[in-house]
């Protein structure tokens, strides 16, 4: 599909309609890549694609997406998991205050999302924040039987709908980037035909210092990246201003 439309789709996380809201172009989204059974190209456990907003009818790509192709001046900032209520709250405030677009991959088992639903729902509704399915409890899906894989995805899909108002999202991000044709097929059958991997990372699935996190951002905030970060540890909440500056340096700021 044409890249711009895909980006909007990624951003919006919707297959429905949309309207590009605001002028933020932080994020973008990506396309493509043949279906594969390989984990993410970069990055270790978990993490990221991201954000844009907008709403436009789209046909999301089917298969594995691990980077943004083509046109420069776009990157997608994705935020996974949500083990911390305080960090999720900070991300919501960051998005609302800066206009930056984010794509979230929440695990519904963490109460952080329910705790912050009132702040997040308007951002989802406007299209500034998109969401994808990251499973309910973050298992390695390739180790589960078919019924358990489906339950992990179905339960989180329903949670995204009822808690955050996410009507539909084509995106699913397998925890740890661990997937194969079997789990991809189950995800597609549940409405998620796009495997949203990443090709850049803040490295913050573990605890980092601010300097370490910013070093990762300097490395990966470049055109056509799908960068993964996490709403788990507080370090990232102390460097939002620096991240905005780096996005601006890359020509991808809101
Ligand atoms: Zn994760």
Short mmCIF file of C-alpha atoms and ligand atoms in Angstrom, two decimals:
data_model
loop_
_atom_site.label_atom_id
_atom_site.label_comp_id
_atom_site.label_asym_id
_atom_site.label_seq_id
_atom_site.Cartn_x
_atom_site.Cartn_y
_atom_site.Cartn_z
CA UNK A 1 0.00 0.00 0.00
CA UNK A 2 1.01 3.53 -0.42
CA UNK A 3 3.21 4.61 2.40
CA UNK A 4 1.42 7.68 3.60
CA UNK A 5 -1.79 5.80 3.99
CA UNK A 6 -0.04 3.06 5.82
CA UNK A 7 1.54 5.51 8.19
CA UNK A 8 -1.79 6.95 8.97
CA UNK A 9 -3.10 3.52 9.56
CA UNK A 10 -0.30 2.64 11.87
CA UNK A 11 -0.76 5.80 13.69
CA UNK A 12 -4.38 5.53 14.03
CA UNK A 13 -4.43 1.89 14.61
CA UNK A 14 -7.73 1.86 12.96
CA UNK A 15 -9.01 0.48 9.78
CA UNK A 16 -11.86 2.82 9.86
CA UNK A 17 -11.86 6.37 9.19
CA UNK A 18 -9.87 9.07 10.30
CA UNK A 19 -8.80 12.47 10.09
CA UNK A 20 -5.36 13.49 10.55
CA UNK A 21 -5.46 15.45 13.68
CA UNK A 22 -3.09 18.05 14.58
CA UNK A 23 0.03 18.45 12.86
CA UNK A 24 2.19 16.12 14.49
CA UNK A 25 4.13 13.91 12.36
CA UNK A 26 6.08 12.10 14.76
CA UNK A 27 5.29 8.89 13.75
CA UNK A 28 4.94 6.92 10.91
CA UNK A 29 4.53 3.59 10.20
CA UNK A 30 5.73 1.15 7.94
CA UNK A 31 5.31 -1.37 5.60
CA UNK A 32 6.02 -4.37 4.70
CA UNK A 33 8.28 -7.14 4.38
CA UNK A 34 7.22 -10.49 3.53
CA UNK A 35 5.78 -12.72 6.03
CA UNK A 36 8.48 -14.33 7.96
CA UNK A 37 9.01 -16.33 11.01
CA UNK A 38 11.85 -14.40 12.40
CA UNK A 39 11.97 -12.23 15.44
CA UNK A 40 12.56 -8.58 15.25
CA UNK A 41 15.50 -7.38 13.33
CA UNK A 42 16.91 -5.42 16.10
CA UNK A 43 16.18 -5.07 19.64
CA UNK A 44 15.80 -7.63 22.18
CA UNK A 45 12.81 -8.30 24.15
CA UNK A 46 9.95 -6.32 23.30
CA UNK A 47 9.38 -3.11 21.96
CA UNK A 48 8.10 -0.94 19.41
CA UNK A 49 6.41 0.86 16.60
CA UNK A 50 4.74 3.87 16.88
CA UNK A 51 2.99 6.71 16.44
CA UNK A 52 0.98 8.76 14.49
CA UNK A 53 -2.39 9.77 14.35
CA UNK A 54 -4.83 10.16 11.79
CA UNK A 55 -7.63 8.40 10.48
CA UNK A 56 -8.13 7.33 7.04
CA UNK A 57 -9.61 4.29 5.62
CA UNK A 58 -6.80 1.96 5.02
CA UNK A 59 -5.85 -1.48 4.11
CA UNK A 60 -3.04 -2.30 6.45
CA UNK A 61 -0.28 -4.44 5.14
CA UNK A 62 -0.53 -8.07 5.85
CA UNK A 63 2.52 -9.74 7.26
CA UNK A 64 5.57 -8.62 9.13
CA UNK A 65 6.42 -4.97 9.42
CA UNK A 66 9.75 -4.11 10.93
CA UNK A 67 10.66 -0.75 9.56
CA UNK A 68 9.44 2.25 7.69
CA UNK A 69 10.32 2.18 4.07
CA UNK A 70 10.68 4.89 1.65
CA UNK A 71 9.98 8.45 2.36
CA UNK A 72 12.21 10.23 4.75
CA UNK A 73 11.20 12.28 7.71
CA UNK A 74 9.15 9.73 9.49
CA UNK A 75 9.67 7.43 12.36
CA UNK A 76 7.28 5.60 14.60
CA UNK A 77 7.60 5.73 18.35
CA UNK A 78 6.00 2.74 20.01
CA UNK A 79 5.55 2.09 23.71
CA UNK A 80 5.06 -1.39 25.10
CA UNK A 81 3.89 -3.27 28.18
CA UNK A 82 2.98 -0.74 30.92
CA UNK A 83 4.15 -2.34 34.13
CA UNK A 84 4.12 1.07 35.87
CA UNK A 85 1.04 3.23 36.44
CA UNK A 86 3.27 6.28 36.97
CA UNK A 87 5.17 5.79 33.73
CA UNK A 88 1.98 5.26 31.72
CA UNK A 89 0.58 8.43 33.30
CA UNK A 90 3.74 10.30 32.28
CA UNK A 91 3.47 9.07 28.69
CA UNK A 92 -0.15 10.20 28.53
CA UNK A 93 0.82 13.64 29.82
CA UNK A 94 3.77 13.78 27.43
CA UNK A 95 1.52 13.04 24.45
CA UNK A 96 -1.16 15.49 25.55
CA UNK A 97 1.35 18.24 26.24
CA UNK A 98 3.58 17.85 23.20
CA UNK A 99 1.25 16.54 20.53
CA UNK A 100 3.63 13.72 19.84
CA UNK A 101 2.06 10.68 18.29
CA UNK A 102 2.53 7.36 19.92
CA UNK A 103 1.53 3.80 19.23
CA UNK A 104 0.93 1.84 22.39
CA UNK A 105 1.17 -1.91 22.81
CA UNK A 106 -0.38 -2.47 26.23
CA UNK A 107 -0.64 -5.69 28.16
CA UNK A 108 -4.05 -5.59 29.80
CA UNK A 109 -2.85 -7.52 32.82
CA UNK A 110 -1.12 -4.39 34.10
CA UNK A 111 -3.52 -2.08 35.89
CA UNK A 112 -1.59 0.96 34.69
CA UNK A 113 -3.84 1.15 31.61
CA UNK A 114 -7.07 1.05 33.55
CA UNK A 115 -5.63 3.55 36.04
CA UNK A 116 -4.88 5.96 33.20
CA UNK A 117 -7.81 5.21 30.92
CA UNK A 118 -9.43 8.60 31.48
CA UNK A 119 -6.29 10.37 30.23
CA UNK A 120 -5.67 7.98 27.36
CA UNK A 121 -9.14 7.62 25.88
CA UNK A 122 -9.34 11.15 24.44
CA UNK A 123 -5.93 10.67 22.82
CA UNK A 124 -7.07 7.39 21.28
CA UNK A 125 -10.33 8.93 20.18
CA UNK A 126 -8.55 11.82 18.46
CA UNK A 127 -6.20 9.47 16.66
CA UNK A 128 -3.06 10.93 18.22
CA UNK A 129 -2.45 7.71 20.07
CA UNK A 130 -2.86 4.39 18.33
CA UNK A 131 -2.81 0.97 19.91
CA UNK A 132 -1.89 -2.53 18.93
CA UNK A 133 -2.33 -5.89 20.61
CA UNK A 134 0.66 -7.09 22.65
CA UNK A 135 -1.23 -9.96 24.36
CA UNK A 136 -2.87 -9.92 27.76
CA UNK A 137 0.02 -11.24 29.84
CA UNK A 138 3.15 -11.08 27.67
CA UNK A 139 3.95 -14.76 27.08
CA UNK A 140 6.14 -16.17 24.34
CA UNK A 141 3.27 -17.13 22.05
CA UNK A 142 5.29 -19.75 20.22
CA UNK A 143 5.32 -21.85 23.39
CA UNK A 144 1.53 -21.91 23.76
CA UNK A 145 -1.11 -24.08 22.16
CA UNK A 146 -3.55 -22.63 19.65
CA UNK A 147 -6.35 -22.04 22.15
CA UNK A 148 -4.05 -20.29 24.60
CA UNK A 149 -2.59 -18.05 21.88
CA UNK A 150 -6.08 -17.07 20.80
CA UNK A 151 -7.14 -16.39 24.38
CA UNK A 152 -4.12 -14.14 25.03
CA UNK A 153 -4.94 -12.06 21.97
CA UNK A 154 -8.72 -12.09 22.31
CA UNK A 155 -8.66 -11.07 25.95
CA UNK A 156 -6.31 -8.16 25.24
CA UNK A 157 -8.25 -7.12 22.16
CA UNK A 158 -11.42 -6.95 24.23
CA UNK A 159 -9.58 -5.07 26.98
CA UNK A 160 -8.34 -2.49 24.45
CA UNK A 161 -11.89 -1.97 23.30
CA UNK A 162 -13.55 -1.65 26.65
CA UNK A 163 -10.82 0.19 28.54
CA UNK A 164 -9.18 2.43 25.95
CA UNK A 165 -11.86 2.65 23.30
CA UNK A 166 -9.77 0.99 20.59
CA UNK A 167 -12.32 -0.11 18.06
CA UNK A 168 -10.09 -2.20 15.88
CA UNK A 169 -6.41 -2.44 15.24
CA UNK A 170 -4.66 -4.38 12.51
CA UNK A 171 -1.49 -4.50 14.57
CA UNK A 172 -0.19 -7.10 16.89
CA UNK A 173 3.28 -7.21 18.39
CA UNK A 174 4.36 -10.60 19.64
CA UNK A 175 6.11 -10.38 23.02
CA UNK A 176 9.89 -10.71 22.61
CA UNK A 177 9.32 -10.57 18.86
CA UNK A 178 8.69 -14.30 19.07
CA UNK A 179 6.29 -15.46 16.41
CA UNK A 180 5.85 -17.98 13.65
CA UNK A 181 3.37 -18.70 10.92
CA UNK A 182 1.02 -20.46 13.29
CA UNK A 183 0.66 -17.61 15.78
CA UNK A 184 0.57 -15.03 13.00
CA UNK A 185 -2.33 -16.91 11.45
CA UNK A 186 -4.23 -17.02 14.74
CA UNK A 187 -3.64 -13.28 15.19
CA UNK A 188 -4.85 -12.59 11.67
CA UNK A 189 -7.98 -14.63 12.31
CA UNK A 190 -8.66 -12.40 15.33
CA UNK A 191 -8.35 -9.25 13.25
CA UNK A 192 -4.63 -8.48 13.44
CA UNK A 193 -3.06 -9.22 10.05
CA UNK A 194 -0.03 -6.99 10.61
CA UNK A 195 2.90 -8.18 12.73
CA UNK A 196 4.35 -4.93 14.03
CA UNK A 197 7.99 -5.47 14.87
CA UNK A 198 10.63 -2.77 15.16
CA UNK A 199 14.04 -1.79 13.88
CA UNK A 200 15.17 0.59 16.57
CA UNK A 201 14.97 0.53 20.34
CA UNK A 202 15.41 2.71 23.40
CA UNK A 203 16.72 -0.41 25.11
CA UNK A 204 14.61 0.34 28.13
CA UNK A 205 13.05 -3.03 28.78
CA UNK A 206 15.77 -3.02 31.44
CA UNK A 207 16.61 -0.15 33.77
CA UNK A 208 18.83 2.42 32.06
CA UNK A 209 20.38 5.69 33.11
CA UNK A 210 19.15 8.80 31.35
CA UNK A 211 22.44 8.98 29.47
CA UNK A 212 22.11 5.41 28.24
CA UNK A 213 18.55 5.92 27.10
CA UNK A 214 19.42 9.11 25.24
CA UNK A 215 22.37 7.41 23.59
CA UNK A 216 19.96 4.82 22.22
CA UNK A 217 17.59 7.54 21.07
CA UNK A 218 20.44 9.32 19.29
CA UNK A 219 21.29 6.10 17.52
CA UNK A 220 17.78 5.10 16.49
CA UNK A 221 15.80 8.29 16.02
CA UNK A 222 16.32 8.41 12.31
CA UNK A 223 14.10 8.22 9.30
CA UNK A 224 12.11 5.12 8.73
CA UNK A 225 12.64 3.58 12.08
CA UNK A 226 10.05 1.88 14.17
CA UNK A 227 11.49 2.53 17.60
CA UNK A 228 10.35 0.59 20.61
CA UNK A 229 10.29 1.86 24.14
CA UNK A 230 8.56 0.73 27.32
CA UNK A 231 6.21 2.19 29.90
CA UNK A 232 7.92 0.18 32.60
CA UNK A 233 10.78 2.10 34.21
CA UNK A 234 10.79 5.81 35.10
CA UNK A 235 14.00 6.84 33.35
CA UNK A 236 12.24 7.69 30.11
CA UNK A 237 9.92 10.08 31.93
CA UNK A 238 12.88 12.27 32.86
CA UNK A 239 14.07 12.83 29.30
CA UNK A 240 10.95 13.67 27.31
CA UNK A 241 12.30 17.12 26.48
CA UNK A 242 15.50 15.59 25.14
CA UNK A 243 13.53 13.06 23.11
CA UNK A 244 11.49 15.85 21.53
CA UNK A 245 14.70 17.66 20.64
CA UNK A 246 16.13 14.52 19.05
CA UNK A 247 12.92 13.97 17.10
CA UNK A 248 13.16 17.54 15.86
CA UNK A 249 16.82 16.99 14.92
CA UNK A 250 15.74 13.99 12.88
CA UNK A 251 13.08 16.07 11.18
CA UNK A 252 10.40 13.92 12.76
CA UNK A 253 9.15 16.08 15.60
CA UNK A 254 5.53 16.81 16.36
ZN1 LIG B 1 6.64 -6.31 25.58
#
